[in-house]
Amino acid sequence: MPGHSTTIIPTCIGISKSSVRLTGFLLNNLTGVYGIVFLRTKSTTYCIFQIKTDTYRISARLEYPYYRLGWNSRFADLNNDQWQDLFISNGHTTFSLETSNILYLNEQGKAFVNATTEAGLEDFTPTLSNLYIDYDNDGDLDILTFSQTGKLTLYRNNENTNSSIQIELADLNGNFYGIGSRVYIYYQDGEISGQMRDIHLSGGYMSHNEPIAHFGLGNKQQIQRIEVLWPDKTHSVYTGPFKAGKRYQIIRKKE
């Protein structure tokens, strides 16, 4: 649907127009949307993404049973393969036997595959919220969930096949964690190929994000360049190489 614009309907897996991300590119207010289609049957909602950015065009279809509530839905690269996956917090006391949390793995932008059981994330406890955090600092994102019954559950991610890199901001001019900044990484100088993350705290119903940009790198062992667009529109460029498997802190000195 070239040139077509549509409104993202929150009833479809709880996705809002400020939270749609594929391969790290934020579609803010539908910017870059080539077409998004929602097709709902009696039993299933199909979300068909067709995303166009300066460097990527992705199409993917996601099946989602209509009776699942989807309290919280966020994209993140949980297996560090450079493609962002989707974990959905589900459940309600009324439907507790039917609604597990769900993990969809991104198959290189072609489709999302339900990998909940294989990943050990099946949980029918009514779950209202979740957050991603690398609590053990091993380079992959772990999942912390909060249930309607008050139970906290920590799912440790033991992914050890792919590499990653993390960027933390420290702005000494105020807004210390750089909330509202946009972080870009590039694999090689002169190449467009790379990824982007926004630094933000909001993360869905009763949830928030750790203010750190996490990038899965697949089998890449380094990146060549980091760019930061700060909230005041100041643009900073840092030239590497920067090795994978590390967390880098970028400090903007007080002016």
PDB file of C-alpha atoms in Angstrom:
ATOM      1  CA  MET A   1       0.000   0.000   0.000  1.00  0.00           C
ATOM      2  CA  PRO A   2       2.473   2.704  -1.084  1.00  0.00           C
ATOM      3  CA  GLY A   3       1.647   6.103   0.316  1.00  0.00           C
ATOM      4  CA  HIS A   4      -1.158   4.755   2.477  1.00  0.00           C
ATOM      5  CA  SER A   5      -1.384   5.902   6.084  1.00  0.00           C
ATOM      6  CA  THR A   6      -3.544   4.327   8.735  1.00  0.00           C
ATOM      7  CA  THR A   7      -4.111   4.578  12.460  1.00  0.00           C
ATOM      8  CA  ILE A   8      -2.674   1.910  14.727  1.00  0.00           C
ATOM      9  CA  ILE A   9      -5.544   0.447  16.723  1.00  0.00           C
ATOM     10  CA  PRO A  10      -4.587  -0.171  20.372  1.00  0.00           C
ATOM     11  CA  THR A  11      -6.830  -3.256  20.556  1.00  0.00           C
ATOM     12  CA  CYS A  12      -4.325  -5.101  18.411  1.00  0.00           C
ATOM     13  CA  ILE A  13      -1.819  -6.581  20.912  1.00  0.00           C
ATOM     14  CA  GLY A  14      -1.669  -3.319  22.829  1.00  0.00           C
ATOM     15  CA  ILE A  15       0.677  -1.674  20.341  1.00  0.00           C
ATOM     16  CA  SER A  16       0.576   2.098  20.368  1.00  0.00           C
ATOM     17  CA  LYS A  17       1.963   4.356  17.690  1.00  0.00           C
ATOM     18  CA  SER A  18       4.835   5.302  19.980  1.00  0.00           C
ATOM     19  CA  SER A  19       5.967   1.718  20.514  1.00  0.00           C
ATOM     20  CA  VAL A  20       6.169   0.107  17.087  1.00  0.00           C
ATOM     21  CA  ARG A  21       9.747  -0.928  16.448  1.00  0.00           C
ATOM     22  CA  LEU A  22      11.273  -3.317  13.969  1.00  0.00           C
ATOM     23  CA  THR A  23      15.071  -3.752  13.680  1.00  0.00           C
ATOM     24  CA  GLY A  24      15.460  -0.845  16.049  1.00  0.00           C
ATOM     25  CA  PHE A  25      13.821   1.900  14.008  1.00  0.00           C
ATOM     26  CA  LEU A  26      11.108   3.781  15.876  1.00  0.00           C
ATOM     27  CA  LEU A  27       8.055   4.631  13.830  1.00  0.00           C
ATOM     28  CA  ASN A  28       7.204   7.832  15.637  1.00  0.00           C
ATOM     29  CA  ASN A  29       3.715   9.038  14.739  1.00  0.00           C
ATOM     30  CA  LEU A  30       3.724   6.626  11.813  1.00  0.00           C
ATOM     31  CA  THR A  31       6.745   8.236  10.147  1.00  0.00           C
ATOM     32  CA  GLY A  32       8.183   5.755   7.669  1.00  0.00           C
ATOM     33  CA  VAL A  33       5.122   3.554   7.587  1.00  0.00           C
ATOM     34  CA  TYR A  34       4.696   1.968   4.194  1.00  0.00           C
ATOM     35  CA  GLY A  35       1.499   0.304   5.325  1.00  0.00           C
ATOM     36  CA  ILE A  36       0.049  -1.348   8.405  1.00  0.00           C
ATOM     37  CA  VAL A  37      -2.980  -3.620   8.088  1.00  0.00           C
ATOM     38  CA  PHE A  38      -5.097  -5.163  10.821  1.00  0.00           C
ATOM     39  CA  LEU A  39      -7.302  -8.082   9.828  1.00  0.00           C
ATOM     40  CA  ARG A  40      -9.497  -9.554  12.535  1.00  0.00           C
ATOM     41  CA  THR A  41     -11.411 -12.818  12.323  1.00  0.00           C
ATOM     42  CA  LYS A  42     -13.565 -14.447  14.993  1.00  0.00           C
ATOM     43  CA  SER A  43     -10.563 -16.139  16.577  1.00  0.00           C
ATOM     44  CA  THR A  44      -7.439 -14.331  15.448  1.00  0.00           C
ATOM     45  CA  THR A  45      -6.121 -10.860  14.826  1.00  0.00           C
ATOM     46  CA  TYR A  46      -3.530 -10.585  12.068  1.00  0.00           C
ATOM     47  CA  CYS A  47      -1.125  -7.655  12.188  1.00  0.00           C
ATOM     48  CA  ILE A  48       0.684  -7.173   8.902  1.00  0.00           C
ATOM     49  CA  PHE A  49       3.633  -4.779   9.064  1.00  0.00           C
ATOM     50  CA  GLN A  50       5.120  -3.213   5.967  1.00  0.00           C
ATOM     51  CA  ILE A  51       7.755  -0.810   7.176  1.00  0.00           C
ATOM     52  CA  LYS A  52       9.938   1.441   5.036  1.00  0.00           C
ATOM     53  CA  THR A  53      12.828   3.503   6.406  1.00  0.00           C
ATOM     54  CA  ASP A  54      15.928   4.985   4.834  1.00  0.00           C
ATOM     55  CA  THR A  55      17.702   1.652   5.048  1.00  0.00           C
ATOM     56  CA  TYR A  56      15.102  -1.046   5.648  1.00  0.00           C
ATOM     57  CA  ARG A  57      11.858  -2.333   4.258  1.00  0.00           C
ATOM     58  CA  ILE A  58      10.323  -5.045   6.383  1.00  0.00           C
ATOM     59  CA  SER A  59       7.144  -7.032   6.032  1.00  0.00           C
ATOM     60  CA  ALA A  60       5.937  -9.318   8.769  1.00  0.00           C
ATOM     61  CA  ARG A  61       2.707 -10.970   9.833  1.00  0.00           C
ATOM     62  CA  LEU A  62       1.855 -11.739  13.424  1.00  0.00           C
ATOM     63  CA  GLU A  63      -1.043 -13.912  14.538  1.00  0.00           C
ATOM     64  CA  TYR A  64      -2.638 -13.026  17.845  1.00  0.00           C
ATOM     65  CA  PRO A  65      -5.650 -14.777  19.410  1.00  0.00           C
ATOM     66  CA  TYR A  66      -8.356 -12.209  20.031  1.00  0.00           C
ATOM     67  CA  TYR A  67      -9.085 -13.154  23.631  1.00  0.00           C
ATOM     68  CA  ARG A  68      -5.642 -12.260  24.955  1.00  0.00           C
ATOM     69  CA  LEU A  69      -5.541  -8.875  26.594  1.00  0.00           C
ATOM     70  CA  GLY A  70      -1.962  -7.772  25.989  1.00  0.00           C
ATOM     71  CA  TRP A  71      -1.386  -5.487  28.970  1.00  0.00           C
ATOM     72  CA  ASN A  72       2.102  -4.683  27.812  1.00  0.00           C
ATOM     73  CA  SER A  73       3.837  -5.230  24.468  1.00  0.00           C
ATOM     74  CA  ARG A  74       7.378  -4.158  23.700  1.00  0.00           C
ATOM     75  CA  PHE A  75       9.930  -4.950  21.038  1.00  0.00           C
ATOM     76  CA  ALA A  76      13.526  -5.805  21.974  1.00  0.00           C
ATOM     77  CA  ASP A  77      16.263  -7.988  20.525  1.00  0.00           C
ATOM     78  CA  LEU A  78      16.098 -10.855  22.998  1.00  0.00           C
ATOM     79  CA  ASN A  79      18.363 -13.255  21.088  1.00  0.00           C
ATOM     80  CA  ASN A  80      20.838 -10.617  19.848  1.00  0.00           C
ATOM     81  CA  ASP A  81      20.371 -11.490  16.179  1.00  0.00           C
ATOM     82  CA  GLN A  82      19.849  -7.813  15.138  1.00  0.00           C
ATOM     83  CA  TRP A  83      16.065  -8.293  14.754  1.00  0.00           C
ATOM     84  CA  GLN A  84      13.720  -7.114  17.473  1.00  0.00           C
ATOM     85  CA  ASP A  85      11.419  -9.665  19.063  1.00  0.00           C
ATOM     86  CA  LEU A  86       8.150  -9.130  20.907  1.00  0.00           C
ATOM     87  CA  PHE A  87       7.193 -10.166  24.445  1.00  0.00           C
ATOM     88  CA  ILE A  88       3.583  -9.659  25.526  1.00  0.00           C
ATOM     89  CA  SER A  89       2.305  -9.592  29.113  1.00  0.00           C
ATOM     90  CA  ASN A  90      -1.079 -11.284  29.252  1.00  0.00           C
ATOM     91  CA  GLY A  91      -3.832 -12.378  31.508  1.00  0.00           C
ATOM     92  CA  HIS A  92      -6.748 -11.524  33.728  1.00  0.00           C
ATOM     93  CA  THR A  93      -8.162 -13.330  36.728  1.00  0.00           C
ATOM     94  CA  THR A  94     -11.310 -14.060  34.722  1.00  0.00           C
ATOM     95  CA  PHE A  95      -9.371 -15.770  31.920  1.00  0.00           C
ATOM     96  CA  SER A  96      -6.372 -17.060  33.864  1.00  0.00           C
ATOM     97  CA  LEU A  97      -6.513 -20.550  32.317  1.00  0.00           C
ATOM     98  CA  GLU A  98      -6.457 -19.251  28.742  1.00  0.00           C
ATOM     99  CA  THR A  99      -3.925 -16.452  28.656  1.00  0.00           C
ATOM    100  CA  SER A 100      -0.204 -17.071  28.930  1.00  0.00           C
ATOM    101  CA  ASN A 101       2.469 -14.495  28.329  1.00  0.00           C
ATOM    102  CA  ILE A 102       3.772 -14.803  24.772  1.00  0.00           C
ATOM    103  CA  LEU A 103       7.171 -14.476  23.116  1.00  0.00           C
ATOM    104  CA  TYR A 104       7.321 -13.908  19.361  1.00  0.00           C
ATOM    105  CA  LEU A 105      10.741 -14.224  17.740  1.00  0.00           C
ATOM    106  CA  ASN A 106      11.380 -12.060  14.708  1.00  0.00           C
ATOM    107  CA  GLU A 107      12.342 -14.169  11.698  1.00  0.00           C
ATOM    108  CA  GLN A 108      14.438 -11.490   9.938  1.00  0.00           C
ATOM    109  CA  GLY A 109      11.416  -9.293   9.360  1.00  0.00           C
ATOM    110  CA  LYS A 110       9.480 -11.944   7.453  1.00  0.00           C
ATOM    111  CA  ALA A 111       7.299 -13.238  10.273  1.00  0.00           C
ATOM    112  CA  PHE A 112       7.028 -13.548  14.041  1.00  0.00           C
ATOM    113  CA  VAL A 113       7.159 -17.120  15.383  1.00  0.00           C
ATOM    114  CA  ASN A 114       5.615 -18.068  18.709  1.00  0.00           C
ATOM    115  CA  ALA A 115       8.541 -19.378  20.792  1.00  0.00           C
ATOM    116  CA  THR A 116       6.950 -19.081  24.237  1.00  0.00           C
ATOM    117  CA  THR A 117       7.207 -22.730  25.253  1.00  0.00           C
ATOM    118  CA  GLU A 118      10.687 -23.302  23.850  1.00  0.00           C
ATOM    119  CA  ALA A 119      11.994 -20.262  25.712  1.00  0.00           C
ATOM    120  CA  GLY A 120      10.449 -21.369  29.010  1.00  0.00           C
ATOM    121  CA  LEU A 121       8.240 -18.282  29.207  1.00  0.00           C
ATOM    122  CA  GLU A 122       4.820 -19.935  29.344  1.00  0.00           C
ATOM    123  CA  ASP A 123       3.060 -18.550  32.411  1.00  0.00           C
ATOM    124  CA  PHE A 124      -0.713 -18.465  32.935  1.00  0.00           C
ATOM    125  CA  THR A 125      -0.495 -16.229  35.995  1.00  0.00           C
ATOM    126  CA  PRO A 126      -2.310 -12.975  35.104  1.00  0.00           C
ATOM    127  CA  THR A 127       0.614 -10.686  34.247  1.00  0.00           C
ATOM    128  CA  LEU A 128       0.139  -6.930  34.034  1.00  0.00           C
ATOM    129  CA  SER A 129       3.598  -5.618  33.272  1.00  0.00           C
ATOM    130  CA  ASN A 130       7.168  -6.466  32.382  1.00  0.00           C
ATOM    131  CA  LEU A 131      10.503  -4.822  31.838  1.00  0.00           C
ATOM    132  CA  TYR A 132      13.715  -5.742  30.039  1.00  0.00           C
ATOM    133  CA  ILE A 133      16.950  -5.478  32.012  1.00  0.00           C
ATOM    134  CA  ASP A 134      20.368  -7.100  31.748  1.00  0.00           C
ATOM    135  CA  TYR A 135      20.454  -7.750  35.465  1.00  0.00           C
ATOM    136  CA  ASP A 136      23.480 -10.072  35.362  1.00  0.00           C
ATOM    137  CA  ASN A 137      25.472  -7.940  32.878  1.00  0.00           C
ATOM    138  CA  ASP A 138      26.123 -10.826  30.501  1.00  0.00           C
ATOM    139  CA  GLY A 139      25.090  -8.970  27.334  1.00  0.00           C
ATOM    140  CA  ASP A 140      21.527 -10.216  26.855  1.00  0.00           C
ATOM    141  CA  LEU A 141      18.210  -8.840  28.053  1.00  0.00           C
ATOM    142  CA  ASP A 142      16.427 -10.622  30.882  1.00  0.00           C
ATOM    143  CA  ILE A 143      12.690 -10.264  31.576  1.00  0.00           C
ATOM    144  CA  LEU A 144      11.079  -9.269  34.867  1.00  0.00           C
ATOM    145  CA  THR A 145       7.298  -9.681  35.115  1.00  0.00           C
ATOM    146  CA  PHE A 146       4.776  -8.473  37.690  1.00  0.00           C
ATOM    147  CA  SER A 147       1.539 -10.418  38.104  1.00  0.00           C
ATOM    148  CA  GLN A 148      -1.931  -9.364  39.176  1.00  0.00           C
ATOM    149  CA  THR A 149      -1.421 -11.450  42.312  1.00  0.00           C
ATOM    150  CA  GLY A 150       1.676  -9.459  43.265  1.00  0.00           C
ATOM    151  CA  LYS A 151       4.261 -12.061  42.247  1.00  0.00           C
ATOM    152  CA  LEU A 152       7.553 -10.960  40.667  1.00  0.00           C
ATOM    153  CA  THR A 153       9.163 -13.408  38.254  1.00  0.00           C
ATOM    154  CA  LEU A 154      12.648 -13.018  36.793  1.00  0.00           C
ATOM    155  CA  TYR A 155      13.427 -14.905  33.581  1.00  0.00           C
ATOM    156  CA  ARG A 156      17.164 -15.157  33.054  1.00  0.00           C
ATOM    157  CA  ASN A 157      18.248 -15.041  29.413  1.00  0.00           C
ATOM    158  CA  ASN A 158      21.115 -17.459  28.723  1.00  0.00           C
ATOM    159  CA  GLU A 159      21.647 -16.527  25.067  1.00  0.00           C
ATOM    160  CA  ASN A 160      25.315 -17.091  24.283  1.00  0.00           C
ATOM    161  CA  THR A 161      25.458 -17.446  20.502  1.00  0.00           C
ATOM    162  CA  ASN A 162      25.297 -13.835  19.314  1.00  0.00           C
ATOM    163  CA  SER A 163      27.109 -10.703  20.452  1.00  0.00           C
ATOM    164  CA  SER A 164      25.724  -7.357  21.567  1.00  0.00           C
ATOM    165  CA  ILE A 165      26.692  -3.855  22.594  1.00  0.00           C
ATOM    166  CA  GLN A 166      25.070  -1.421  25.036  1.00  0.00           C
ATOM    167  CA  ILE A 167      25.193   2.368  25.136  1.00  0.00           C
ATOM    168  CA  GLU A 168      24.516   4.389  28.293  1.00  0.00           C
ATOM    169  CA  LEU A 169      24.266   8.168  28.247  1.00  0.00           C
ATOM    170  CA  ALA A 170      25.268  10.660  30.938  1.00  0.00           C
ATOM    171  CA  ASP A 171      24.364  14.277  30.184  1.00  0.00           C
ATOM    172  CA  LEU A 172      25.965  16.654  32.682  1.00  0.00           C
ATOM    173  CA  ASN A 173      23.875  19.521  31.300  1.00  0.00           C
ATOM    174  CA  GLY A 174      20.750  18.150  32.984  1.00  0.00           C
ATOM    175  CA  ASN A 175      18.468  15.227  32.122  1.00  0.00           C
ATOM    176  CA  PHE A 176      21.341  13.047  33.303  1.00  0.00           C
ATOM    177  CA  TYR A 177      20.276   9.796  31.612  1.00  0.00           C
ATOM    178  CA  GLY A 178      19.616  11.508  28.294  1.00  0.00           C
ATOM    179  CA  ILE A 179      15.916  10.627  28.211  1.00  0.00           C
ATOM    180  CA  GLY A 180      14.569  11.503  24.781  1.00  0.00           C
ATOM    181  CA  SER A 181      17.902  10.973  23.024  1.00  0.00           C
ATOM    182  CA  ARG A 182      18.290   8.821  19.934  1.00  0.00           C
ATOM    183  CA  VAL A 183      21.307   6.525  19.568  1.00  0.00           C
ATOM    184  CA  TYR A 184      22.563   5.222  16.219  1.00  0.00           C
ATOM    185  CA  ILE A 185      25.237   2.602  15.621  1.00  0.00           C
ATOM    186  CA  TYR A 186      26.947   1.865  12.302  1.00  0.00           C
ATOM    187  CA  TYR A 187      28.827  -1.283  11.369  1.00  0.00           C
ATOM    188  CA  GLN A 188      31.374   0.239   8.977  1.00  0.00           C
ATOM    189  CA  ASP A 189      32.240   3.786   8.013  1.00  0.00           C
ATOM    190  CA  GLY A 190      30.692   4.688   4.690  1.00  0.00           C
ATOM    191  CA  GLU A 191      27.929   2.100   5.082  1.00  0.00           C
ATOM    192  CA  ILE A 192      24.317   2.908   5.928  1.00  0.00           C
ATOM    193  CA  SER A 193      23.846  -0.447   7.633  1.00  0.00           C
ATOM    194  CA  GLY A 194      23.184  -0.010  11.338  1.00  0.00           C
ATOM    195  CA  GLN A 195      20.534   0.288  14.028  1.00  0.00           C
ATOM    196  CA  MET A 196      18.792   2.906  16.145  1.00  0.00           C
ATOM    197  CA  ARG A 197      17.289   3.090  19.624  1.00  0.00           C
ATOM    198  CA  ASP A 198      15.448   5.789  21.554  1.00  0.00           C
ATOM    199  CA  ILE A 199      16.296   6.351  25.216  1.00  0.00           C
ATOM    200  CA  HIS A 200      13.041   6.502  27.141  1.00  0.00           C
ATOM    201  CA  LEU A 201      11.608   5.334  30.447  1.00  0.00           C
ATOM    202  CA  SER A 202       8.011   4.671  29.479  1.00  0.00           C
ATOM    203  CA  GLY A 203       7.370   1.066  28.662  1.00  0.00           C
ATOM    204  CA  GLY A 204       3.702   0.174  28.790  1.00  0.00           C
ATOM    205  CA  TYR A 205       1.187  -0.450  31.537  1.00  0.00           C
ATOM    206  CA  MET A 206       2.888  -0.172  34.961  1.00  0.00           C
ATOM    207  CA  SER A 207       6.249  -0.667  33.281  1.00  0.00           C
ATOM    208  CA  HIS A 208       9.351   1.259  32.394  1.00  0.00           C
ATOM    209  CA  ASN A 209      12.601   0.759  30.524  1.00  0.00           C
ATOM    210  CA  GLU A 210      16.173   0.797  31.739  1.00  0.00           C
ATOM    211  CA  PRO A 211      17.686   3.956  30.149  1.00  0.00           C
ATOM    212  CA  ILE A 212      20.259   1.983  28.169  1.00  0.00           C
ATOM    213  CA  ALA A 213      20.319   1.315  24.423  1.00  0.00           C
ATOM    214  CA  HIS A 214      20.775  -2.402  23.778  1.00  0.00           C
ATOM    215  CA  PHE A 215      21.813  -3.606  20.311  1.00  0.00           C
ATOM    216  CA  GLY A 216      22.093  -7.231  19.240  1.00  0.00           C
ATOM    217  CA  LEU A 217      24.899  -7.631  16.715  1.00  0.00           C
ATOM    218  CA  GLY A 218      24.572 -11.222  15.512  1.00  0.00           C
ATOM    219  CA  ASN A 219      28.070 -12.485  14.707  1.00  0.00           C
ATOM    220  CA  LYS A 220      29.598  -9.001  14.439  1.00  0.00           C
ATOM    221  CA  GLN A 221      32.407  -8.367  16.879  1.00  0.00           C
ATOM    222  CA  GLN A 222      32.569  -4.581  16.664  1.00  0.00           C
ATOM    223  CA  ILE A 223      30.920  -1.443  15.379  1.00  0.00           C
ATOM    224  CA  GLN A 224      32.629   1.507  13.743  1.00  0.00           C
ATOM    225  CA  ARG A 225      30.634   4.550  14.779  1.00  0.00           C
ATOM    226  CA  ILE A 226      28.128   5.812  17.360  1.00  0.00           C
ATOM    227  CA  GLU A 227      25.957   8.888  16.849  1.00  0.00           C
ATOM    228  CA  VAL A 228      23.762  10.524  19.475  1.00  0.00           C
ATOM    229  CA  LEU A 229      20.976  12.996  18.809  1.00  0.00           C
ATOM    230  CA  TRP A 230      20.433  14.657  22.180  1.00  0.00           C
ATOM    231  CA  PRO A 231      17.024  16.051  23.258  1.00  0.00           C
ATOM    232  CA  ASP A 232      18.192  19.606  22.520  1.00  0.00           C
ATOM    233  CA  LYS A 233      18.940  18.473  18.925  1.00  0.00           C
ATOM    234  CA  THR A 234      22.706  18.581  19.465  1.00  0.00           C
ATOM    235  CA  HIS A 235      24.407  15.906  17.371  1.00  0.00           C
ATOM    236  CA  SER A 236      27.481  14.012  18.616  1.00  0.00           C
ATOM    237  CA  VAL A 237      29.613  11.528  16.646  1.00  0.00           C
ATOM    238  CA  TYR A 238      32.032   9.028  18.167  1.00  0.00           C
ATOM    239  CA  THR A 239      34.411   7.011  15.993  1.00  0.00           C
ATOM    240  CA  GLY A 240      35.589   3.539  17.003  1.00  0.00           C
ATOM    241  CA  PRO A 241      36.015   0.765  16.507  1.00  0.00           C
ATOM    242  CA  PHE A 242      33.975  -0.242  19.546  1.00  0.00           C
ATOM    243  CA  LYS A 243      34.231  -3.890  20.544  1.00  0.00           C
ATOM    244  CA  ALA A 244      31.129  -6.014  21.121  1.00  0.00           C
ATOM    245  CA  GLY A 245      30.335  -7.517  24.497  1.00  0.00           C
ATOM    246  CA  LYS A 246      30.723  -4.230  26.336  1.00  0.00           C
ATOM    247  CA  ARG A 247      28.636  -1.390  27.738  1.00  0.00           C
ATOM    248  CA  TYR A 248      29.888   2.060  26.797  1.00  0.00           C
ATOM    249  CA  GLN A 249      29.007   5.212  28.703  1.00  0.00           C
ATOM    250  CA  ILE A 250      28.937   8.424  26.690  1.00  0.00           C
ATOM    251  CA  ILE A 251      29.351  11.517  28.871  1.00  0.00           C
ATOM    252  CA  ARG A 252      28.388  14.928  27.543  1.00  0.00           C
ATOM    253  CA  LYS A 253      30.319  17.486  29.550  1.00  0.00           C
ATOM    254  CA  LYS A 254      28.659  20.526  31.047  1.00  0.00           C
ATOM    255  CA  GLU A 255      28.700  23.474  28.682  1.00  0.00           C
TER     256      GLU A 255
END
